[in-house]
Coordinates of C-alpha atoms and ligand atoms in Angstrom, one line a residue:
M16 CA -22.8 -19.6 -26.0
R17 CA -23.4 -15.9 -25.0
M18 CA -20.4 -14.3 -25.0
L19 CA -20.5 -10.7 -23.2
L20 CA -17.2 -7.6 -23.7
I21 CA -17.9 -6.2 -20.3
L22 CA -17.0 -2.1 -20.9
A23 CA -14.5 -0.6 -18.0
A24 CA -15.3 2.0 -15.6
V25 CA -18.9 0.2 -15.9
A26 CA -19.3 0.5 -11.0
Q27 CA -21.6 -2.2 -9.9
V28 CA -23.5 -1.5 -6.7
T29 CA -25.0 -5.1 -5.7
V30 CA -24.6 -5.0 -1.8
I31 CA -24.0 -8.1 -0.8
P32 CA -26.4 -8.8 2.8
R33 CA -24.9 -10.4 5.9
A34 CA -25.6 -12.0 8.1
V35 CA -23.6 -10.0 10.3
G36 CA -21.7 -7.0 10.2
P37 CA -22.4 -3.7 9.0
A38 CA -25.2 -3.2 6.8
K39 CA -23.8 -1.3 4.1
D40 CA -20.3 -1.9 2.6
Y41 CA -18.1 -1.5 -0.3
P42 CA -19.7 -3.0 -3.4
I43 CA -17.4 -4.7 -4.5
R44 CA -15.9 -7.2 -1.8
A45 CA -11.6 -8.1 -1.7
V46 CA -11.7 -12.4 -2.0
P47 CA -10.5 -12.5 1.4
L48 CA -7.2 -13.3 1.7
T49 CA -7.5 -16.7 4.3
S50 CA -9.7 -18.0 0.6
V51 CA -6.0 -17.0 -1.6
R52 CA -2.1 -19.2 -1.9
I53 CA 0.4 -17.3 -4.0
T54 CA 2.1 -20.4 -5.5
D55 CA 4.1 -18.0 -8.8
S56 CA 7.9 -17.6 -9.2
F57 CA 8.0 -13.9 -8.2
W58 CA 6.0 -13.8 -5.0
A59 CA 5.8 -16.8 -3.3
P60 CA 10.0 -16.2 -2.9
K61 CA 9.6 -13.0 -1.6
R62 CA 6.3 -13.9 0.7
E63 CA 8.8 -16.6 2.5
T64 CA 11.4 -14.3 2.8
N65 CA 9.5 -12.0 5.2
R66 CA 7.6 -14.8 6.9
T67 CA 11.0 -16.3 7.6
V68 CA 13.5 -13.6 7.6
T69 CA 12.3 -9.6 7.9
I70 CA 9.3 -11.0 10.3
P71 CA 11.7 -12.3 12.5
H72 CA 14.7 -9.7 12.1
I73 CA 11.7 -6.4 13.2
I74 CA 10.5 -8.7 16.6
Q75 CA 14.2 -9.2 17.0
Q76 CA 14.7 -5.1 16.8
N77 CA 11.4 -4.6 18.2
E78 CA 13.2 -6.3 21.2
V79 CA 16.7 -4.7 21.1
T80 CA 16.2 -1.0 20.8
G81 CA 13.4 -0.9 24.2
R82 CA 10.5 -0.6 21.9
I83 CA 9.0 -3.8 23.8
D84 CA 10.2 -2.9 26.6
N85 CA 8.5 0.3 26.6
F86 CA 5.9 -1.5 26.8
L87 CA 6.5 -3.8 30.2
K88 CA 7.6 -0.8 31.5
A89 CA 4.4 0.8 31.3
A90 CA 3.5 -2.4 32.8
K91 CA 5.5 -1.9 35.7
K92 CA 7.6 -5.6 34.9
K93 CA 9.9 -4.2 34.0
P94 CA 11.9 -0.5 35.8
G95 CA 12.8 2.6 33.5
P96 CA 12.3 5.4 31.2
Y97 CA 10.4 6.2 27.8
Q98 CA 12.6 4.3 25.2
G99 CA 12.9 6.0 22.0
Q100 CA 10.0 8.2 19.4
R101 CA 6.9 8.8 21.1
Y102 CA 5.4 6.7 18.0
N103 CA 7.7 3.4 18.6
D104 CA 5.0 1.5 19.9
T105 CA 3.0 1.4 16.4
D106 CA 6.4 -1.1 15.1
V107 CA 5.3 -3.7 17.5
Y108 CA 2.0 -3.7 16.9
K109 CA 2.5 -3.9 12.9
I110 CA 4.8 -7.0 12.8
I111 CA 2.3 -8.3 14.9
E112 CA -0.7 -7.7 12.4
A113 CA 2.4 -8.8 9.8
A114 CA 2.9 -12.2 11.8
S115 CA -0.8 -12.7 12.1
W116 CA -1.5 -12.3 8.3
S117 CA 1.8 -14.5 7.6
L118 CA -0.1 -17.2 10.8
A119 CA -3.1 -18.0 7.9
G120 CA -1.3 -18.5 5.2
H121 CA 1.0 -20.1 6.9
P122 CA 0.9 -22.4 9.9
D123 CA 3.5 -22.1 12.3
P124 CA 3.2 -23.1 16.0
A125 CA 6.1 -21.0 17.1
L126 CA 5.3 -18.4 15.8
D127 CA 2.0 -18.1 16.9
K128 CA 3.1 -18.5 20.4
K129 CA 5.5 -14.6 20.1
V130 CA 2.1 -13.4 18.9
D131 CA 0.5 -14.5 22.1
E132 CA 3.4 -13.2 23.9
L133 CA 3.8 -9.8 22.8
V134 CA -0.4 -9.7 22.5
A135 CA -0.1 -10.5 26.4
I136 CA 3.1 -7.8 26.7
V137 CA 0.7 -5.0 25.0
G138 CA -2.5 -6.3 27.4
A139 CA -0.4 -5.3 30.2
A140 CA 0.4 -2.3 29.3
Q141 CA -3.1 -1.0 28.9
E142 CA -4.3 1.2 31.9
P143 CA -7.7 0.3 33.3
D144 CA -9.6 2.7 31.4
G145 CA -8.4 1.2 28.4
Y146 CA -5.7 3.5 27.2
L147 CA -2.5 3.0 25.9
Y148 CA 0.1 4.6 24.4
T149 CA 3.6 3.7 26.3
P150 CA 5.0 7.3 25.7
R151 CA 2.8 8.4 28.6
S152 CA 1.7 5.1 30.7
V153 CA 5.4 4.0 32.1
D154 CA 6.1 7.7 33.7
P155 CA 3.3 10.2 33.0
A156 CA 4.9 13.6 34.6
N157 CA 7.6 12.5 32.2
P158 CA 5.4 12.0 28.5
A159 CA 8.5 11.2 25.8
P160 CA 8.6 14.7 23.9
G161 CA 6.1 15.8 21.9
A162 CA 3.4 13.1 23.4
G163 CA 1.7 16.2 25.3
P164 CA 1.6 17.2 29.3
E165 CA -1.6 15.2 29.7
R166 CA -4.0 12.5 27.8
W167 CA -4.8 14.4 24.2
S168 CA -3.5 17.1 24.9
W169 CA -1.4 17.6 21.8
L170 CA -3.1 15.6 18.9
H171 CA -1.1 17.7 16.7
T172 CA 2.4 15.8 17.5
S173 CA 1.3 12.9 20.1
H174 CA -0.1 10.8 17.3
E175 CA -1.5 9.2 20.9
L176 CA -4.7 8.6 17.9
Y177 CA -2.4 6.9 14.5
D178 CA -0.9 4.6 17.3
Q179 CA -4.3 3.4 18.5
G180 CA -5.3 2.9 15.7
H181 CA -2.3 0.9 14.5
M182 CA -2.8 -1.5 17.6
I183 CA -7.0 -2.1 16.6
E184 CA -5.7 -2.6 12.6
A185 CA -3.6 -5.2 14.3
A186 CA -6.3 -6.9 16.2
V187 CA -8.1 -7.2 13.8
A188 CA -5.7 -8.8 11.8
H189 CA -5.0 -11.6 14.7
Y190 CA -8.4 -12.4 15.5
S191 CA -9.9 -12.2 11.8
A192 CA -6.3 -14.5 11.2
T193 CA -5.8 -17.0 14.4
G194 CA -9.9 -16.6 15.6
K195 CA -8.4 -15.6 19.0
R196 CA -10.2 -12.9 21.0
S197 CA -7.0 -11.8 23.2
F198 CA -5.9 -9.1 21.3
L199 CA -9.5 -7.7 19.9
D200 CA -10.7 -7.0 23.5
I201 CA -8.1 -5.3 24.2
A202 CA -9.0 -3.5 21.4
I203 CA -12.1 -3.0 21.3
K204 CA -11.6 -1.4 25.6
S205 CA -8.9 1.1 23.8
A206 CA -12.1 2.4 20.9
D207 CA -14.6 2.3 23.9
L208 CA -13.0 5.2 26.1
M209 CA -12.3 6.6 22.9
V210 CA -16.2 7.0 21.8
K211 CA -16.4 8.3 25.1
V212 CA -13.4 10.9 25.2
F213 CA -14.5 11.9 21.6
G214 CA -17.5 13.7 19.7
R215 CA -19.2 16.1 18.7
S216 CA -20.0 16.8 22.3
A217 CA -17.2 16.0 23.9
R218 CA -13.9 16.1 23.0
R219 CA -13.4 17.5 19.5
D220 CA -9.8 18.0 17.7
V221 CA -8.3 15.8 15.0
P222 CA -5.2 13.7 15.2
G223 CA -1.9 15.1 13.6
H224 CA -0.9 12.3 12.1
E225 CA -3.7 10.0 10.2
E226 CA -4.4 6.2 10.7
I227 CA -7.7 6.0 13.4
E228 CA -9.9 6.4 11.1
L229 CA -9.0 4.0 9.2
A230 CA -8.7 1.6 12.0
L231 CA -12.2 2.1 13.5
V232 CA -14.0 1.6 10.2
K233 CA -12.4 -2.4 10.2
L234 CA -12.9 -2.0 13.8
H235 CA -16.6 -0.8 13.0
R236 CA -16.7 -4.1 10.1
V237 CA -15.5 -6.6 12.3
T238 CA -17.6 -6.5 15.6
G239 CA -20.9 -4.7 13.6
Q240 CA -21.0 -1.6 16.2
Q241 CA -21.9 1.1 14.5
K242 CA -20.2 3.8 17.4
Y243 CA -16.6 3.1 15.6
L244 CA -18.1 4.2 12.2
D245 CA -19.6 7.4 14.0
L246 CA -16.5 8.3 15.5
A247 CA -14.3 7.9 12.2
K248 CA -16.5 9.8 10.3
F249 CA -16.9 12.5 13.6
F250 CA -12.3 12.7 12.4
L251 CA -13.0 13.2 9.5
D252 CA -15.4 15.8 9.8
E253 CA -14.1 17.3 12.6
R254 CA -10.8 18.1 9.2
G255 CA -10.6 21.8 9.5
Q256 CA -12.3 23.4 12.4
K257 CA -8.8 25.0 13.1
H258 CA -9.5 23.0 17.1
S259 CA -5.6 22.9 17.0
V260 CA -4.5 26.5 16.9
E261 CA -5.5 25.7 20.5
H262 CA -2.4 23.2 20.7
P263 CA 1.7 25.5 21.5
Q264 CA 2.7 26.3 17.9
F265 CA 6.4 25.5 18.1
E266 CA 10.2 28.3 17.1
Q267 CA 11.3 27.3 13.9
G268 CA 14.5 25.1 14.1
S269 CA 11.8 22.8 16.3
R270 CA 11.6 19.2 15.4
F271 CA 8.3 19.6 15.6
F272 CA 7.9 23.3 13.5
M273 CA 6.5 21.7 10.9
Y274 CA 3.2 20.6 13.1
N275 CA 2.5 24.5 12.8
D276 CA 1.5 23.9 9.5
L277 CA -2.8 22.7 9.3
A278 CA -1.4 21.8 5.2
Y279 CA 1.1 19.6 6.7
R280 CA -1.5 17.6 8.5
Q281 CA -4.0 17.9 6.1
D282 CA -6.2 20.3 8.3
H283 CA -6.2 23.0 6.9
A284 CA -9.9 22.7 5.7
P285 CA -12.8 20.0 5.4
V286 CA -11.8 17.4 3.9
A287 CA -15.3 17.8 1.4
S288 CA -13.0 21.1 0.3
Q289 CA -9.5 18.6 -0.2
T290 CA -10.0 17.9 -3.9
A291 CA -6.3 18.8 -4.2
A292 CA -3.5 16.4 -2.1
V293 CA -1.4 17.7 0.2
G294 CA 1.3 17.5 3.3
H295 CA 2.7 14.7 4.6
A296 CA 2.5 11.7 1.6
V297 CA 1.9 8.9 4.0
R298 CA -0.3 11.0 6.3
A299 CA -2.7 12.1 2.6
S300 CA -2.9 8.5 1.8
Y301 CA -4.1 7.4 5.1
L302 CA -6.4 10.0 5.2
Y303 CA -7.4 9.1 1.6
A304 CA -7.7 5.6 2.4
A305 CA -9.9 6.7 5.0
M306 CA -12.3 9.6 3.0
T307 CA -13.1 6.3 0.5
D308 CA -14.4 4.3 3.3
I309 CA -16.3 6.9 5.0
A310 CA -18.1 7.7 1.0
T311 CA -19.0 4.4 0.6
L312 CA -20.3 3.2 3.6
V313 CA -21.3 6.9 5.0
E314 CA -21.7 9.5 3.2
S315 CA -21.7 10.1 -0.6
T316 CA -21.3 13.3 -1.1
L317 CA -17.8 12.3 -0.9
I318 CA -17.3 9.7 -3.6
P319 CA -16.6 12.5 -6.2
V320 CA -13.8 14.8 -3.5
I321 CA -12.3 11.3 -4.0
H322 CA -11.9 11.1 -7.1
S323 CA -10.4 14.2 -7.6
L324 CA -7.7 13.6 -5.1
F325 CA -7.3 10.5 -7.0
A326 CA -6.4 12.1 -10.5
D327 CA -5.2 15.1 -8.8
V328 CA -2.4 12.6 -7.4
T329 CA -2.0 9.5 -10.0
E330 CA -1.8 12.4 -13.0
K331 CA 0.0 15.5 -11.9
K332 CA 2.1 13.9 -8.4
M333 CA 3.3 10.5 -8.6
Y334 CA 6.8 9.5 -9.7
V335 CA 6.8 7.2 -12.5
T336 CA 7.3 4.1 -9.9
G337 CA 5.1 5.1 -8.5
G338 CA 6.2 6.8 -5.6
L339 CA 4.5 10.1 -3.6
G340 CA 5.7 12.3 -1.6
A341 CA 8.7 14.9 -3.5
D342 CA 10.4 17.4 -0.8
E343 CA 13.3 15.6 1.5
R344 CA 11.9 18.1 4.2
T345 CA 8.6 17.7 5.1
E346 CA 8.2 13.8 3.5
A347 CA 5.1 16.2 1.8
F348 CA 3.6 16.5 -2.3
G349 CA 5.0 19.2 -3.8
A350 CA 3.2 21.4 -5.9
E351 CA 1.7 20.1 -9.2
Y352 CA 4.2 18.0 -11.9
A353 CA 7.0 19.0 -9.0
L354 CA 8.8 15.4 -8.5
P355 CA 12.4 15.8 -8.1
N356 CA 14.3 12.7 -9.2
R357 CA 15.9 12.7 -5.1
A358 CA 12.7 12.2 -4.5
Y359 CA 10.9 11.8 -0.9
A360 CA 8.9 8.2 -1.8
E361 CA 8.4 7.3 1.5
T362 CA 8.1 3.3 1.7
C363 CA 5.2 3.8 3.8
A364 CA 3.6 6.4 1.6
S365 CA 3.6 3.8 -1.6
I366 CA 1.8 1.1 1.0
G367 CA -1.1 3.9 1.5
G368 CA -0.7 4.3 -1.5
I369 CA -1.7 1.2 -2.4
L370 CA -5.2 0.6 0.7
W371 CA -6.3 3.8 -0.5
Y372 CA -5.8 3.0 -4.6
H373 CA -7.3 -0.8 -3.4
R374 CA -9.9 1.2 -2.2
M375 CA -10.8 3.0 -4.8
F376 CA -11.6 -0.3 -6.9
L377 CA -13.8 -1.7 -4.5
Q378 CA -15.8 1.6 -4.6
S379 CA -15.7 2.1 -8.3
A380 CA -14.9 -1.0 -9.7
S381 CA -13.0 0.7 -12.1
A382 CA -9.1 -0.4 -13.5
K383 CA -7.6 2.9 -13.5
H384 CA -6.9 2.6 -10.0
Y385 CA -5.6 -0.8 -10.0
G386 CA -3.4 1.3 -12.9
A387 CA -1.8 3.2 -9.8
L388 CA -1.7 0.1 -6.9
E389 CA 0.2 -2.2 -9.8
R390 CA 2.6 0.3 -11.0
T391 CA 3.6 0.9 -6.9
L392 CA 3.4 -2.7 -6.3
Y393 CA 6.1 -3.7 -8.8
N394 CA 8.6 -0.8 -7.7
G395 CA 8.1 2.3 -4.9
Y396 CA 6.6 -0.6 -3.1
L397 CA 9.0 -4.1 -3.1
S398 CA 11.9 -1.5 -3.5
G399 CA 12.1 -0.2 0.3
V400 CA 13.1 -4.2 0.7
S401 CA 16.4 -5.4 0.1
L402 CA 16.1 -9.0 -1.9
S403 CA 17.4 -10.7 1.7
G404 CA 13.9 -9.0 3.5
D405 CA 16.6 -7.7 6.3
R406 CA 17.4 -3.9 4.7
F407 CA 14.6 -1.7 4.6
F408 CA 14.8 1.9 2.7
Y409 CA 12.8 4.7 3.9
Q410 CA 13.3 7.0 0.8
N411 CA 13.4 5.6 -2.6
P412 CA 14.7 8.2 -4.9
L413 CA 15.0 7.5 -8.9
V414 CA 19.0 8.8 -9.4
S415 CA 21.1 8.5 -6.6
D416 CA 24.5 9.9 -6.1
G417 CA 26.0 7.0 -5.1
R418 CA 25.6 7.5 -1.3
Q419 CA 21.9 6.3 0.1
E420 CA 22.4 2.6 1.4
R421 CA 19.6 0.6 2.7
S422 CA 19.1 -0.2 6.8
A423 CA 18.8 -2.7 8.8
Y424 CA 16.3 -0.7 10.9
F425 CA 15.4 2.8 11.9
D426 CA 15.3 5.1 15.1
V427 CA 12.2 6.8 13.0
A428 CA 11.1 2.8 12.1
C429 CA 7.4 2.7 9.7
C430 CA 9.1 1.2 6.9
P431 CA 10.3 -2.1 7.8
A432 CA 6.8 -3.6 9.7
N433 CA 4.5 -1.7 7.3
L434 CA 6.2 -2.6 3.8
S435 CA 5.9 -6.7 6.3
R436 CA 2.4 -6.3 6.6
L437 CA 1.6 -5.7 3.1
M438 CA 3.5 -8.2 1.8
A439 CA 1.6 -10.9 4.2
E440 CA -1.4 -9.3 3.1
L441 CA -0.7 -9.7 -0.9
P442 CA -3.1 -12.5 -1.6
G443 CA -5.8 -10.3 -0.3
L444 CA -5.2 -7.9 -3.4
I445 CA -5.7 -10.3 -6.3
Y446 CA -9.2 -10.7 -6.7
A447 CA -12.6 -9.2 -5.4
Q448 CA -16.4 -10.1 -5.7
D449 CA -19.7 -9.0 -6.2
K450 CA -22.6 -10.9 -6.5
E451 CA -22.3 -11.5 -9.7
T452 CA -19.0 -10.9 -11.5
L453 CA -15.6 -12.1 -10.2
Y454 CA -12.5 -9.3 -10.4
I455 CA -9.2 -11.3 -11.3
N456 CA -7.3 -7.9 -10.4
L457 CA -3.9 -8.7 -10.7
F458 CA -1.8 -12.1 -12.3
I459 CA -0.2 -13.8 -9.6
G460 CA -0.4 -17.2 -9.2
S461 CA -2.8 -18.6 -7.0
E462 CA -5.4 -20.6 -6.0
A463 CA -8.4 -18.6 -4.7
D464 CA -11.5 -20.4 -3.1
V465 CA -13.8 -17.5 -4.5
A466 CA -17.4 -17.1 -5.0
L467 CA -19.1 -17.0 -9.1
G468 CA -22.0 -15.5 -9.1
G469 CA -23.0 -17.4 -5.2
V470 CA -21.7 -20.7 -6.5
P471 CA -18.3 -22.2 -4.6
A472 CA -15.1 -22.3 -7.1
R473 CA -11.3 -22.9 -7.5
I474 CA -9.4 -20.7 -9.6
R475 CA -6.0 -21.2 -10.2
Q476 CA -3.8 -18.8 -12.3
E477 CA -1.1 -20.0 -13.2
T478 CA 1.8 -17.3 -15.0
N479 CA 5.7 -16.0 -14.8
Y480 CA 4.3 -12.5 -14.4
P481 CA 5.7 -10.3 -14.3
W482 CA 8.6 -11.1 -16.3
D483 CA 5.8 -13.0 -19.0
G484 CA 2.1 -12.1 -20.2
K485 CA 1.2 -15.4 -20.4
V486 CA -1.6 -16.1 -18.0
T487 CA -4.0 -19.4 -17.8
I488 CA -7.1 -18.9 -14.8
H489 CA -8.5 -22.3 -14.1
V490 CA -12.0 -21.9 -13.6
D491 CA -14.3 -24.3 -11.7
P492 CA -16.6 -23.9 -9.6
Q493 CA -18.7 -26.5 -8.2
R494 CA -21.5 -27.0 -10.8
P495 CA -22.5 -24.7 -13.7
V496 CA -23.0 -21.2 -12.9
R497 CA -24.0 -17.8 -15.3
A498 CA -21.9 -15.5 -13.9
G499 CA -19.6 -12.7 -14.8
L500 CA -15.8 -12.6 -15.3
R501 CA -14.0 -9.6 -15.1
I502 CA -9.6 -9.5 -15.7
R503 CA -8.1 -6.0 -15.3
M504 CA -5.4 -5.1 -18.7
P505 CA -2.8 -3.8 -17.0
D506 CA -3.2 0.5 -18.4
W507 CA 1.1 -0.6 -19.7
T508 CA -0.7 -2.1 -22.8
S509 CA -2.3 0.8 -23.7
N510 CA -1.0 3.1 -26.1
P511 CA 0.0 6.0 -26.4
T512 CA -0.3 7.0 -22.5
A513 CA -0.8 5.0 -19.9
S514 CA -1.7 8.2 -18.0
A515 CA -1.8 12.4 -18.4
L516 CA 1.8 12.2 -16.3
Y517 CA 3.3 9.6 -18.5
R518 CA 3.3 8.3 -21.8
F519 CA 4.6 5.9 -23.7
T520 CA 7.5 7.1 -26.7
D521 CA 5.8 4.0 -29.2
T522 CA 3.1 2.5 -30.1
T523 CA 1.8 -0.8 -30.1
D524 CA -0.6 -3.2 -32.2
R525 CA -0.2 -5.7 -29.9
A526 CA -3.4 -5.8 -28.8
P527 CA -3.9 -8.1 -25.6
V528 CA -5.5 -12.0 -26.6
V529 CA -8.0 -13.6 -24.7
M530 CA -9.7 -16.5 -25.0
V531 CA -12.3 -18.8 -22.7
N532 CA -11.3 -22.5 -23.8
G533 CA -9.5 -21.6 -26.9
S534 CA -11.8 -19.0 -28.5
R535 CA -11.3 -15.9 -28.5
L536 CA -13.1 -13.0 -26.7
T537 CA -14.0 -10.0 -29.8
G538 CA -15.7 -6.2 -29.6
G539 CA -13.6 -4.2 -27.3
D540 CA -10.6 -2.6 -27.7
P541 CA -8.1 -3.2 -25.1
T542 CA -5.6 -1.0 -26.1
G543 CA -7.5 1.9 -26.5
G544 CA -8.3 2.6 -23.0
A545 CA -10.3 -0.1 -22.1
A546 CA -9.1 -1.5 -19.2
E547 CA -10.5 -4.2 -19.0
A548 CA -11.6 -8.0 -20.5
G549 CA -14.3 -10.7 -19.6
A550 CA -17.1 -12.8 -20.2
Y551 CA -20.7 -13.7 -18.7
R552 CA -21.7 -16.7 -19.3
E553 CA -22.0 -20.4 -18.2
W554 CA -18.9 -21.2 -16.6
R555 CA -18.0 -25.0 -16.0
K556 CA -15.8 -26.7 -13.8
G557 CA -13.0 -27.8 -16.0
D558 CA -13.0 -24.3 -17.9
V559 CA -9.8 -22.5 -19.1
V560 CA -9.1 -18.7 -20.5
T561 CA -6.2 -18.3 -21.5
V562 CA -4.9 -13.9 -21.4
D563 CA -1.8 -13.0 -23.6
I564 CA -0.4 -10.2 -22.9
P565 CA 2.5 -8.5 -25.2
M566 CA 5.3 -7.0 -23.0
P567 CA 8.0 -4.9 -25.7
I568 CA 10.6 -2.9 -23.9
R569 CA 9.4 0.1 -24.2
R570 CA 10.6 3.7 -23.5
V571 CA 8.8 6.9 -21.1
L572 CA 8.8 10.0 -21.2
A573 CA 7.0 12.5 -18.6
N574 CA 4.9 15.4 -19.1
D575 CA 6.7 18.3 -20.0
K576 CA 5.6 20.5 -16.8
V577 CA 8.1 17.6 -15.6
A578 CA 11.1 20.0 -15.6
E579 CA 13.5 16.9 -13.6
D580 CA 12.5 14.9 -16.8
A581 CA 13.2 17.1 -19.6
G582 CA 15.9 15.2 -22.4
K583 CA 15.2 12.2 -20.6
A584 CA 13.3 8.3 -20.5
A585 CA 12.9 5.9 -18.4
I586 CA 12.5 2.7 -19.4
Q587 CA 9.7 0.4 -18.6
R588 CA 8.7 -3.7 -19.8
G589 CA 4.9 -4.8 -18.7
P590 CA 4.6 -3.4 -14.9
I591 CA 8.6 -3.2 -14.4
L592 CA 10.7 -0.1 -14.0
Y593 CA 14.3 -0.2 -15.6
A594 CA 17.0 1.7 -13.8
L595 CA 20.9 1.7 -14.8
E596 CA 23.7 0.7 -11.5
A597 CA 27.4 2.2 -12.5
V598 CA 28.0 -1.5 -11.6
D599 CA 26.3 -3.0 -14.7
N600 CA 27.6 0.4 -16.6
G601 CA 31.6 0.7 -16.5
G602 CA 31.1 2.2 -12.4
S603 CA 29.4 5.4 -13.5
L604 CA 26.7 6.6 -15.4
K605 CA 28.4 9.8 -15.9
D606 CA 27.6 11.0 -19.4
L607 CA 25.3 8.0 -20.3
K608 CA 23.3 8.4 -22.8
L609 CA 20.8 6.0 -24.4
P610 CA 19.4 7.4 -27.4
L611 CA 14.9 6.9 -28.0
D612 CA 16.3 4.4 -31.2
T613 CA 18.9 2.6 -29.7
P614 CA 17.5 -1.1 -29.7
L615 CA 16.8 -3.0 -26.6
T616 CA 16.5 -6.4 -25.4
S617 CA 15.4 -8.8 -23.0
T618 CA 17.4 -11.6 -21.3
F619 CA 15.9 -13.6 -18.1
R620 CA 19.2 -13.7 -15.9
P621 CA 18.2 -16.4 -13.4
D622 CA 21.7 -16.2 -11.7
L623 CA 21.0 -12.3 -10.9
L624 CA 19.6 -10.7 -8.0
G625 CA 17.1 -13.6 -8.1
G626 CA 16.1 -13.7 -10.8
V627 CA 15.0 -10.8 -12.8
D628 CA 14.5 -9.7 -16.0
V629 CA 18.0 -6.9 -17.5
I630 CA 17.5 -5.2 -20.1
T631 CA 21.0 -3.9 -22.7
G632 CA 21.5 -2.0 -25.7
K633 CA 25.0 -0.7 -28.1
V634 CA 25.7 2.8 -27.3
G635 CA 28.9 2.8 -29.9
D636 CA 30.6 0.2 -28.1
R637 CA 29.2 0.3 -24.9
T638 CA 26.8 -2.4 -23.6
V639 CA 24.2 -0.3 -21.4
T640 CA 22.5 -2.4 -18.6
A641 CA 19.4 -1.8 -16.7
I642 CA 17.8 -3.5 -14.1
P643 CA 14.4 -4.0 -12.4
Y644 CA 15.0 0.0 -10.3
Y645 CA 13.5 -2.9 -7.1
A646 CA 15.7 -4.2 -6.9
W647 CA 18.9 -1.9 -7.1
N648 CA 21.2 -1.4 -4.4
N649 CA 21.3 -4.5 -3.7
R650 CA 24.9 -5.5 -4.9
G651 CA 26.1 -2.5 -2.4
K652 CA 26.3 1.0 -2.7
G653 CA 26.7 3.2 -6.5
E654 CA 25.3 5.7 -8.5
M655 CA 21.8 4.6 -10.3
A656 CA 18.9 6.4 -12.2
V657 CA 16.3 5.9 -13.8
W658 CA 15.6 8.5 -16.2
I659 CA 18.3 8.6 -18.3
P660 CA 19.4 11.7 -20.7
Y661 CA 18.0 10.5 -24.4
Ligands
LIG710 ZN1 7.9 5.3 7.0

């Protein structure tokens, strides 16, 4: 039996030939969510809450706030003016996307019927030539504020193309999940209009809020049509060309004032020279995801640029929770190491980050991109929703004076449905494959139908992650096959740094142990930053891989340049960042200190917060208690802190 430890960061360049679809795509493909079923006790209940509570709640909120009526008004099936913000259409699209992906994993005739009804309403609002933007169509003479006087006239504020992008993504999801063409045909009609309107020898401009670019790549992939990929690339190529100086400029004090700043919307320079992350963090993360698509599918000169952006974000601008965006006023990235704990860290920026890091992995095969993804998923993303599934954070601060609280919905409601669609898409983030190798990138109890070295295989993961680092993986190919299996070792198993931005105070000498059928994989150094363990061997039905990752409680320090975290430490166990809440700590966090040498212990509390590991320590006669950050603010308002003075 030949065994080989596969080193980290070995890029795979195999392109899998496909009968249909684009000629060129990512060298590694995600195992599609339709082939994966989550069965664990951490994510499966949250996904069931998403299906039974969050999705119906958001549909209902979209109904009572007039978001669905806007489509009926545009279709002349209801009287009255357009209601709400000019990007409210997307809240309907995103929940259709969430519902569609949810249907893929869990048939639900009532939800399926509801989605069909919503798609019909969207279709009725589409104008005969394909134009679909209810903030204008309801009353073209009086478009919603910021929408601009004519079609496509104020792209820097209108969110017209942002709306089209979410519509296309929802349509691709609906088609992929249900096989129905109803929504896809609407999206194609709209996209074909944009192909006619925009281009090098037609209308040249760029959207003020990115999203259309990555959506057009998805439409290209599902239709095989080159023109959509060309249009996505066009919108990237037009950045930094100062088109929007012709657009209206807004006076100080205007609600649109920030749109005057080209860097705010990543239009300050050509994408090839955007090597540092700037501006509104959601826009930026969607742009970087699209740049990763275009770098991989079309324009390889962008590859160093996306890697430079990733390093800039993860080494200088990312919260320890994975949150992105430091500036409360502009929702934007701050300067290097400017990470105030009141934060912005919009839920959508965490989601944008996850979508981007996933693409970075599929492009590079490097596990470090999944380190950023996992940090975000278990912390700055998951904090966006209450355990009940019907309350949401827009901002995800790392400290609270007790005033912050999740809301049932928002006037600007981008986050809730965005969070819901990612929860529904989660199975698609666990596994990836290329011709030779299967990649296990997240430890989530699940069953997956994959191709292992081209042979159909069933993978079954059993684990109590994130509370426990023991994972059993059953590998069952239909027939014996030589292939690689690469298992991501989380970056928090490394010594002493998880990144240049955050480091652990201690070192651990207990390395992860990976065994195949009881034989230990040897060689390599999973603690030295080598981020994957794996075996290239002949796999047979009944093979079992076991992974045992120690999960000590570790203190995290921020880079000395992060002023606000000086003299403070965070607590991490496994992928979970911890927070102190006043309710567990005598009603107040004032004057509370936790010396670095205070012994800490973890205890699983099935009765608390849906079942969590709680960390406690004794400081004098006081017991200090920490809970997972994602679960804060589920017991009323109160002070909270991630970074604790030591
Ligand atoms: Zn948002």
